[in-house]
mmCIF file of C-alpha atoms and ligand atoms in Angstrom:
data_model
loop_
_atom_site.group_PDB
_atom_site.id
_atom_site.type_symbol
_atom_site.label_atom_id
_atom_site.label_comp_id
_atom_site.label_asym_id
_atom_site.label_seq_id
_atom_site.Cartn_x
_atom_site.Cartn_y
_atom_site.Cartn_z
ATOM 1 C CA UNK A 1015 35.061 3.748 55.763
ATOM 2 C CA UNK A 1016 32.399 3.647 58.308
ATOM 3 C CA UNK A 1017 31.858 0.801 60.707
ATOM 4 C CA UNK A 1018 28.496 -1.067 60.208
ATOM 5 C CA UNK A 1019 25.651 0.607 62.070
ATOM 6 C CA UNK A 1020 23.971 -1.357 65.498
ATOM 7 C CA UNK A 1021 20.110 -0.379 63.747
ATOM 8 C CA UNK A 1022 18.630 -2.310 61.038
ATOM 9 C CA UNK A 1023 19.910 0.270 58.074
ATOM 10 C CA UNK A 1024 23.047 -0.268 57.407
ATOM 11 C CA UNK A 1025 23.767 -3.032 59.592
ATOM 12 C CA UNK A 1026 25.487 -3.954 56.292
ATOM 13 C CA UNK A 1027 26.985 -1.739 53.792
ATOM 14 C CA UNK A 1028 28.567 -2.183 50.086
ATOM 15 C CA UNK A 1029 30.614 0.448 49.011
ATOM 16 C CA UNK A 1030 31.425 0.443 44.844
ATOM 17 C CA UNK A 1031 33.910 2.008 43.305
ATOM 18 C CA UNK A 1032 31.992 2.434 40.330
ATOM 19 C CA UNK A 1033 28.261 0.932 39.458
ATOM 20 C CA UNK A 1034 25.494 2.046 37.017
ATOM 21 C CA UNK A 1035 23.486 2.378 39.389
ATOM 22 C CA UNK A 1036 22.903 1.920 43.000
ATOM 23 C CA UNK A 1037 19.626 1.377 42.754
ATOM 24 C CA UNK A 1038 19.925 -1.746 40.070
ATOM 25 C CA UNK A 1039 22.777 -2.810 41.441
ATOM 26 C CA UNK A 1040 20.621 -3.599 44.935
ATOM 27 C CA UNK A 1041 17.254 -4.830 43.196
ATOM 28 C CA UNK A 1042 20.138 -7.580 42.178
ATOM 29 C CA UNK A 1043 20.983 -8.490 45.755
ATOM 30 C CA UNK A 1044 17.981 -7.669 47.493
ATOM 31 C CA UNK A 1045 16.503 -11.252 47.858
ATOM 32 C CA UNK A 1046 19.471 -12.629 48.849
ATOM 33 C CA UNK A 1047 21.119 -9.720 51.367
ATOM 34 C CA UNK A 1048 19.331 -8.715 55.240
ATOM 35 C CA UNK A 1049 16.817 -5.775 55.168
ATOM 36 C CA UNK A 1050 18.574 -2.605 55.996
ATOM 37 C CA UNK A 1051 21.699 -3.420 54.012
ATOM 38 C CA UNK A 1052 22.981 -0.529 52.159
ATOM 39 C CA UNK A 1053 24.987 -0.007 48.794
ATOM 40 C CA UNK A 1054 27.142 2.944 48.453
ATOM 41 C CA UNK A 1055 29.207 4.037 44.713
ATOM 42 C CA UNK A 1056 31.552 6.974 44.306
ATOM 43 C CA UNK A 1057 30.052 7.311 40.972
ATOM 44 C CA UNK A 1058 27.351 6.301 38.947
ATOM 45 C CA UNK A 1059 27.675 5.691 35.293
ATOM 46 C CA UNK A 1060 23.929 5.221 34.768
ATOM 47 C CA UNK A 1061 22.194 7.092 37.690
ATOM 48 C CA UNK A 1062 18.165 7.391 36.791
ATOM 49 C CA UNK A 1063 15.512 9.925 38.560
ATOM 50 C CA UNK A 1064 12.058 8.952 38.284
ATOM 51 C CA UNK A 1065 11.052 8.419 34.005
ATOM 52 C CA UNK A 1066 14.387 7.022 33.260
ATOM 53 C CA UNK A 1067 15.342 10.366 33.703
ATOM 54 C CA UNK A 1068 19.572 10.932 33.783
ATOM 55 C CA UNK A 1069 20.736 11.618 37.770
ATOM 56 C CA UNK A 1070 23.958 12.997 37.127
ATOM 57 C CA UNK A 1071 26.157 11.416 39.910
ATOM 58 C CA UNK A 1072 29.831 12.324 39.581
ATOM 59 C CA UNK A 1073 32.842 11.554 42.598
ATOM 60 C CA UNK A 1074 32.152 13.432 45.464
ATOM 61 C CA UNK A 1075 28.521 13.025 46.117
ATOM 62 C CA UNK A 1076 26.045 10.610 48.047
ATOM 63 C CA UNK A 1077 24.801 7.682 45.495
ATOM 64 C CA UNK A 1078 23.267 5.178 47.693
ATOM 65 C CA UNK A 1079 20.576 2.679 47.576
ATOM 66 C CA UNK A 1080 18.410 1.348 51.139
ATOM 67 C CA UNK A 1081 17.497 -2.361 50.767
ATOM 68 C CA UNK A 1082 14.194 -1.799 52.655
ATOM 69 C CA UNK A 1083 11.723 -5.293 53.162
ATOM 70 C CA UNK A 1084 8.530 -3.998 55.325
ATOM 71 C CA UNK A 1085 6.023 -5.968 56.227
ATOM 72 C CA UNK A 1086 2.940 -3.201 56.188
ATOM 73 C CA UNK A 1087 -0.004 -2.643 54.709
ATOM 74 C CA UNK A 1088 0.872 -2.076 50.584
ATOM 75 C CA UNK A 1089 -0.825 1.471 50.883
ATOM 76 C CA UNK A 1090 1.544 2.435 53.352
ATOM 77 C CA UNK A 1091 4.354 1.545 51.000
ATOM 78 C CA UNK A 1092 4.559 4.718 48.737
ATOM 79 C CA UNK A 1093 5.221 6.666 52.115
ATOM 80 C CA UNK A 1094 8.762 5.015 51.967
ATOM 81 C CA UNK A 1095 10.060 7.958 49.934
ATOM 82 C CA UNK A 1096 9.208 10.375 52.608
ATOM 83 C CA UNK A 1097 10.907 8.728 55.134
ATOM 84 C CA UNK A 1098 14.425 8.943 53.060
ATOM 85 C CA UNK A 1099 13.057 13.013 52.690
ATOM 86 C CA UNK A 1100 12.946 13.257 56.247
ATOM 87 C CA UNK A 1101 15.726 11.369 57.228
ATOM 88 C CA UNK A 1102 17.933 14.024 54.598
ATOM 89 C CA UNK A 1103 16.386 17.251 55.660
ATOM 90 C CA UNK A 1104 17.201 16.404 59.361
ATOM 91 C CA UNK A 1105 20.693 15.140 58.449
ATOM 92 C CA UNK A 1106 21.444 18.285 56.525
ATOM 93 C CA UNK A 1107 20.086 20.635 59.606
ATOM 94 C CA UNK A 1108 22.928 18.548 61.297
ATOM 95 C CA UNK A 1109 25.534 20.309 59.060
ATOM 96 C CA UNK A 1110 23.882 23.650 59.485
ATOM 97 C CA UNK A 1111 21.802 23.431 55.709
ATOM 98 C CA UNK A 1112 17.900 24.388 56.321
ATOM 99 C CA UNK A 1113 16.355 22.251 53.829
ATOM 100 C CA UNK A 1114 12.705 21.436 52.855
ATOM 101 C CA UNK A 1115 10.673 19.027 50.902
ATOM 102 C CA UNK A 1116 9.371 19.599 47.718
ATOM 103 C CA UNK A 1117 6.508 16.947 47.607
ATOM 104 C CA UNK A 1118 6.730 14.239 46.387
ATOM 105 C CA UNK A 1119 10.242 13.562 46.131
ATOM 106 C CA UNK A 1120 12.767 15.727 46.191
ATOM 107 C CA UNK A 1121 14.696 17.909 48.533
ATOM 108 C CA UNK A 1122 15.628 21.578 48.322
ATOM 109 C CA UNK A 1123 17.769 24.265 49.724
ATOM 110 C CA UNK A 1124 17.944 27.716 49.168
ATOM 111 C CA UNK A 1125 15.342 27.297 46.246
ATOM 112 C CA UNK A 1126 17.565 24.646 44.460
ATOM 113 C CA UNK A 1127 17.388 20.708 44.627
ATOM 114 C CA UNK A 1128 20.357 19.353 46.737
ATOM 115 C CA UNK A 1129 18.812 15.839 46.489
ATOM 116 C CA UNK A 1130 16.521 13.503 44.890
ATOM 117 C CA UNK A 1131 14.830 10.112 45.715
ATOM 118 C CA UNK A 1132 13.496 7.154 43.470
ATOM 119 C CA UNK A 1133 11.834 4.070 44.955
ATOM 120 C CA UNK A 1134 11.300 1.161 43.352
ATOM 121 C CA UNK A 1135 10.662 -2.721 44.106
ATOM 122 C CA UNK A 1136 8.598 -6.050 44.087
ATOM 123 C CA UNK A 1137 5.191 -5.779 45.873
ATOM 124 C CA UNK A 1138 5.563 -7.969 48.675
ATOM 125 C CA UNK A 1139 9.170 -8.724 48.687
ATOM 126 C CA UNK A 1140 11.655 -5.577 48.756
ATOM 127 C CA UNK A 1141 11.471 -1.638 48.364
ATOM 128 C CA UNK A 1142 14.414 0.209 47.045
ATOM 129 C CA UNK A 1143 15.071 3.396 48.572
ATOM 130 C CA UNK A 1144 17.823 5.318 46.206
ATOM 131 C CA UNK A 1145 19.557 8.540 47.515
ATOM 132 C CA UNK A 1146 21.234 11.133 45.289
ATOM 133 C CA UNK A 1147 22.958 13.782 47.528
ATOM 134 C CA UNK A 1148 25.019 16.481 46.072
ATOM 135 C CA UNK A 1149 27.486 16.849 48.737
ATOM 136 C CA UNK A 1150 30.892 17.747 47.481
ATOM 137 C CA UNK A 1151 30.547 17.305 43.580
ATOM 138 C CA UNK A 1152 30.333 19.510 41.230
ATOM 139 C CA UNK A 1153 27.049 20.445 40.052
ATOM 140 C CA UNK A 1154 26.924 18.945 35.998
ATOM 141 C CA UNK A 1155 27.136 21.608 33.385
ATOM 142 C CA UNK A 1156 23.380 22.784 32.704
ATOM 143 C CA UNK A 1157 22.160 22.216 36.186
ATOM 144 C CA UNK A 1158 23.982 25.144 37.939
ATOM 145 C CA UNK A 1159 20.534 27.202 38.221
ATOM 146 C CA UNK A 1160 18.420 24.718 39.789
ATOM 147 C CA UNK A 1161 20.834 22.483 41.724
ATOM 148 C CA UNK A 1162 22.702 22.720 44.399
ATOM 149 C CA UNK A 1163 25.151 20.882 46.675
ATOM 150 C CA UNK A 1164 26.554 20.607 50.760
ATOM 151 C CA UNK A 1165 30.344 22.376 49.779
ATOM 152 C CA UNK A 1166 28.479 25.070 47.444
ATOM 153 C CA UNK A 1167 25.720 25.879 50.796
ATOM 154 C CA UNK A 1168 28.613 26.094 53.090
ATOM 155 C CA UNK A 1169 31.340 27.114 51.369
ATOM 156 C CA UNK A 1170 33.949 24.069 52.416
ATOM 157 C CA UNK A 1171 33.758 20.333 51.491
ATOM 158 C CA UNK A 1172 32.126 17.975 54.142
ATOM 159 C CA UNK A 1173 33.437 14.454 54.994
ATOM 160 C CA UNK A 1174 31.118 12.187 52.965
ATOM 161 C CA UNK A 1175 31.550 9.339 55.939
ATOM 162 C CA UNK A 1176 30.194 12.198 58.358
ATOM 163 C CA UNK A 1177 27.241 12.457 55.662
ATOM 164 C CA UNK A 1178 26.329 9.085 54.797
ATOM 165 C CA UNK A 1179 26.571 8.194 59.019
ATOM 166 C CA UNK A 1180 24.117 11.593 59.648
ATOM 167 C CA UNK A 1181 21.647 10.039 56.970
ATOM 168 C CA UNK A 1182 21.855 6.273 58.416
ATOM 169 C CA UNK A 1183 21.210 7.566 61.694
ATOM 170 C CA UNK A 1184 18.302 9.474 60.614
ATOM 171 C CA UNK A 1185 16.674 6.669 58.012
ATOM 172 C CA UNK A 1186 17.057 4.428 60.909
ATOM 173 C CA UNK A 1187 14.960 6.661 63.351
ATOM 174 C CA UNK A 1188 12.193 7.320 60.831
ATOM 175 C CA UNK A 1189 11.970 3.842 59.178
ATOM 176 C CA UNK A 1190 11.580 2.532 62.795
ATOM 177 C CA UNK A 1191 8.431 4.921 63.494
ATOM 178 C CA UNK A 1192 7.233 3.766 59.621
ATOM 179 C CA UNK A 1193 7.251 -0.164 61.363
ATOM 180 C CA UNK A 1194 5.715 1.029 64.660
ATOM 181 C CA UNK A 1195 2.592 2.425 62.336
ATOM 182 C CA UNK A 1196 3.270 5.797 63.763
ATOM 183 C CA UNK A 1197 2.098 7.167 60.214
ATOM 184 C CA UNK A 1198 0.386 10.208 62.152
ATOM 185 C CA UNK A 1199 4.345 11.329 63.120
ATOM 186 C CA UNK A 1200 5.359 10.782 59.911
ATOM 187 C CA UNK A 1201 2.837 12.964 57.905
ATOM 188 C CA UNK A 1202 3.470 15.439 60.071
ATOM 189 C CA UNK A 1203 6.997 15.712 59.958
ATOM 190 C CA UNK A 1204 6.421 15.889 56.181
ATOM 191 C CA UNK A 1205 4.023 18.867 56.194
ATOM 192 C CA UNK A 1206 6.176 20.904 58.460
ATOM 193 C CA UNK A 1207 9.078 20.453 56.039
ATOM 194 C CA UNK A 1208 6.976 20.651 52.983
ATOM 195 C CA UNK A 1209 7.248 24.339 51.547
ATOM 196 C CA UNK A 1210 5.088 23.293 48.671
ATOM 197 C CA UNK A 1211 2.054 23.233 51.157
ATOM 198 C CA UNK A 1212 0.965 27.002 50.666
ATOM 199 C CA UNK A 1213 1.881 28.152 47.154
ATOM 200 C CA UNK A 1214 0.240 27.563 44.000
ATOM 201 C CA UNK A 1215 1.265 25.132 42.143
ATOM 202 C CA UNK A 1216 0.883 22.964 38.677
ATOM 203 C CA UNK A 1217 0.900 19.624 38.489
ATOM 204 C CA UNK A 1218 1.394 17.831 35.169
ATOM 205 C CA UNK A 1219 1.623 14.105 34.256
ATOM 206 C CA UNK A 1220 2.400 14.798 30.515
ATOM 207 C CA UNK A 1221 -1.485 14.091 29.838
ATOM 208 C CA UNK A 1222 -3.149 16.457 32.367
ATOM 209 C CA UNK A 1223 -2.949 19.591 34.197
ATOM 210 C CA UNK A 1224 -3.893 20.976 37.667
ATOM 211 C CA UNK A 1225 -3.258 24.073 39.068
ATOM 212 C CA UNK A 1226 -4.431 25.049 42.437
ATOM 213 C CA UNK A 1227 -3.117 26.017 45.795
ATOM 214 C CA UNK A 1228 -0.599 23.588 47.796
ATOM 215 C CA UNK A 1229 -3.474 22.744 51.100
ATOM 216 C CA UNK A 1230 -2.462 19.918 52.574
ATOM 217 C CA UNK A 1231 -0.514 15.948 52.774
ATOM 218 C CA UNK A 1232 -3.171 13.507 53.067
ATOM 219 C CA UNK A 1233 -3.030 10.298 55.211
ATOM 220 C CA UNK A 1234 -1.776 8.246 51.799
ATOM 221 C CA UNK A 1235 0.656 10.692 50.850
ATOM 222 C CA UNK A 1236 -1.464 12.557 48.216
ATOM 223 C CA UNK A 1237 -1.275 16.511 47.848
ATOM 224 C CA UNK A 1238 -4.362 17.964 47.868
ATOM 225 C CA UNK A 1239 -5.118 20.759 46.016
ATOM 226 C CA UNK A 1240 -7.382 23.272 46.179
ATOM 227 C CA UNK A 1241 -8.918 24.228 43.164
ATOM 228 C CA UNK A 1242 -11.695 26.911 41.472
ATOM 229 C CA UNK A 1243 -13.401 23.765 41.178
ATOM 230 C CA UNK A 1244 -12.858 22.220 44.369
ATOM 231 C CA UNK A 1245 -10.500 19.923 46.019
ATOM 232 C CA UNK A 1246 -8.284 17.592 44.100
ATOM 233 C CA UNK A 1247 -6.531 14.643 45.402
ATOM 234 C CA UNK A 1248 -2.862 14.182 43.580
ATOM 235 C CA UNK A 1249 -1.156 10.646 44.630
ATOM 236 C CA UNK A 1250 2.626 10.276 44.310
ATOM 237 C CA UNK A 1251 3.202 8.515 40.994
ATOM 238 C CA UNK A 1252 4.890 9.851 38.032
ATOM 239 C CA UNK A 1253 3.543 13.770 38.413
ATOM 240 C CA UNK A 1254 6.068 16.342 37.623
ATOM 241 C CA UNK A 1255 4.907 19.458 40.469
ATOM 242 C CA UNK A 1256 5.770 23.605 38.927
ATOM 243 C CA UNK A 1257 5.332 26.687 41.109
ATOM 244 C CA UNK A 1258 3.275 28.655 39.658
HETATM 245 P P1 ATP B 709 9.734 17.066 38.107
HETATM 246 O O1 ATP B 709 9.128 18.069 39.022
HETATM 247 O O2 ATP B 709 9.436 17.243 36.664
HETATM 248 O O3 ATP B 709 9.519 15.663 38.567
HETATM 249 P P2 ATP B 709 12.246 16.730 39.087
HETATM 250 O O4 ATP B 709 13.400 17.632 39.241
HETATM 251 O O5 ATP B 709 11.596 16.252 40.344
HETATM 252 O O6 ATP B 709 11.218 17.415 38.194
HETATM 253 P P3 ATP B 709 13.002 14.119 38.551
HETATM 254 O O7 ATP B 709 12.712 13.187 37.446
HETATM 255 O O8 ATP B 709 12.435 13.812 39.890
HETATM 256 O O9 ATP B 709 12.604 15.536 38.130
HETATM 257 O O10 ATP B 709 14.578 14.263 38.730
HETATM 258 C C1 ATP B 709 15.442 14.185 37.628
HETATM 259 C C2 ATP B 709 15.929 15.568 37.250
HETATM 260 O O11 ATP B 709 16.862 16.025 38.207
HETATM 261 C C3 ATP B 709 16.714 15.587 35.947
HETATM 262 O O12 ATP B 709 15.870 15.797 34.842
HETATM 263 C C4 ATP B 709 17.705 16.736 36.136
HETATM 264 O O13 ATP B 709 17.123 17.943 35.707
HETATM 265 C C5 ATP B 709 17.870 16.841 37.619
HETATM 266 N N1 ATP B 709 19.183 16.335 38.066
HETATM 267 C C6 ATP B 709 19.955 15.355 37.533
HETATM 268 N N2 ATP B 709 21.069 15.152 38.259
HETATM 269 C C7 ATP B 709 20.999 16.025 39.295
HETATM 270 C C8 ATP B 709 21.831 16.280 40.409
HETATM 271 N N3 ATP B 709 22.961 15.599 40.649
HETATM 272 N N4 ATP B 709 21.425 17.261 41.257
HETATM 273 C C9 ATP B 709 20.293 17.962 41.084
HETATM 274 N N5 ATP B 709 19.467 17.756 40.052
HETATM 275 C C10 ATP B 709 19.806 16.789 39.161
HETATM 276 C C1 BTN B 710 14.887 12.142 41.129
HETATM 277 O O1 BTN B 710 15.059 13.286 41.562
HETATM 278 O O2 BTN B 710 14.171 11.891 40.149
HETATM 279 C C2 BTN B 710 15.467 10.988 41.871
HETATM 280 C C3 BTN B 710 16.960 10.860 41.735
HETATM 281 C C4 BTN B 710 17.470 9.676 42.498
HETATM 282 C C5 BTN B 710 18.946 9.495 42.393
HETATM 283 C C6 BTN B 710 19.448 8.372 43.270
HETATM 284 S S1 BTN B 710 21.222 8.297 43.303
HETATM 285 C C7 BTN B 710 21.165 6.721 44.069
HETATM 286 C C8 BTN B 710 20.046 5.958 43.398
HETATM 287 N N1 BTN B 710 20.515 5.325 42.169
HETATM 288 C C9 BTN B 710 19.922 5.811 41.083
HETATM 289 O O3 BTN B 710 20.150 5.442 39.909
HETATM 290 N N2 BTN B 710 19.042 6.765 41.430
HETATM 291 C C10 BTN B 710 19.007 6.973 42.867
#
């Protein structure tokens, strides 16, 4: 068990045996418990991606939930998942595992998803910033060809302390440049670890379609696209992104 960090994440962290998930269980504390505080489970019975889609979250991996409460402009509040995308891909490159970011939410490595990120919350009170890391877990049956996890990349398990105190360290760094307004450092980490930007790609949100070539992060966190018909501007919402 880790000893509580000196920054504001993770000043105070909850570790769970078992929960349904980390991310309900902290919308339930969040107005009474400090920003930063953390909630950690071995397992999640319930674990949800974005559309109430099932996370599969068994013992060994990362399941953790960020209590965030900033006090920025509400446009700047979507950006919240790229910080926790940042903060893993330079917490990974800490064990050795080159990872990228496949806009908006989701991280990869060697062409498979090691880890995925849902924020929710209350305008004006809290954000939720949930973690799923597959670190040491097996990957669930029907998943093998498009996940992937830490022990599979390197070919030993990993201390999950030593993962979880990588990742505070890093949230911490890039949630105190998301305070400062330094949204110009931010976007640009993102684009540099972005392999989307470049390919072509199709976007659906179950409605529509785009496809168009991966050109660039805009300053609100929207993809832009470049199209036969010209530019598109895709904002972070429920969009499912393809390669094409
Ligand atoms: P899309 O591009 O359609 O949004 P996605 O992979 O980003 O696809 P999400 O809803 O963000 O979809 O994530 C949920 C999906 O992640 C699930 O449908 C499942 O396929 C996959 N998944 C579930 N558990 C894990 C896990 N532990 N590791 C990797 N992938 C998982
Ligand atoms: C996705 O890829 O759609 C996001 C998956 C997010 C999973 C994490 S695990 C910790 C937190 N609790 C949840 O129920 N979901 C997030």
């Amino acid at each position: 068990m880790l000893n509580p960090r000196k920054g504001i994440i993770g000043k105070k962290i909850i570790y769970l045996r078992e929960v349904s998930s980390t991310n309900d269980y902290a919308k339930s504390i969040a107005s009474e418990t400090p920003e930063g505080t953390v909630v950690v489970a071995e397992r999640q019975t319930r674990g949800r991606g974005r559309r109430d889609r099932e996370w599969a979250s068994p013992e060994g991996g990362l399941w953790m939930s960020v209590i965030l409460k900033p006090r920025t402009r509400t446009a700047d509040i979507p950006k919240i998942v790229f910080i926790g995308a940042l903060a893993v891909v330079d917490a990974l490159s800490e064990f050795g595992i080159e990872a990228g970011i496949k806009w908006p939410n989701d991280v990869w490595a060697n062409g498979k998803k090691i880890c995925g990120i849902l924020t929710e919350g209350r305008l004006g009170e809290f954000v939720i910033l949930g973690i799923g890391l597959n670190v040491n877990n097996e990957i669930p049956p029907g998943l093998e060809e498009t996940a992937t996890s830490m022990k599979l990349l390197l070919g030993r398990e990993v201390s999950l302390d030593g993962v979880l105190q990588a990742l505070l360290k890093n949230l911490d760094r890039w949630y105190g440049l998301f305070l400062k307004g330094r949204m110009d450092a931010i976007l640009s980490a993102v684009k540099e670890r972005c392999f989307v930007l470049g390919r072509n790609v199709k976007i659906t949100d179950g409605k529509m379609e785009m496809v168009g070539m991966a050109v660039d992060i805009e300053g609100e966190g929207a993809l832009v696209l470049e199209t036969p018909g010209g530019r598109i501007r895709v904002f972070y919402g429920d969009v499912s992104l393809r390669f094409e």
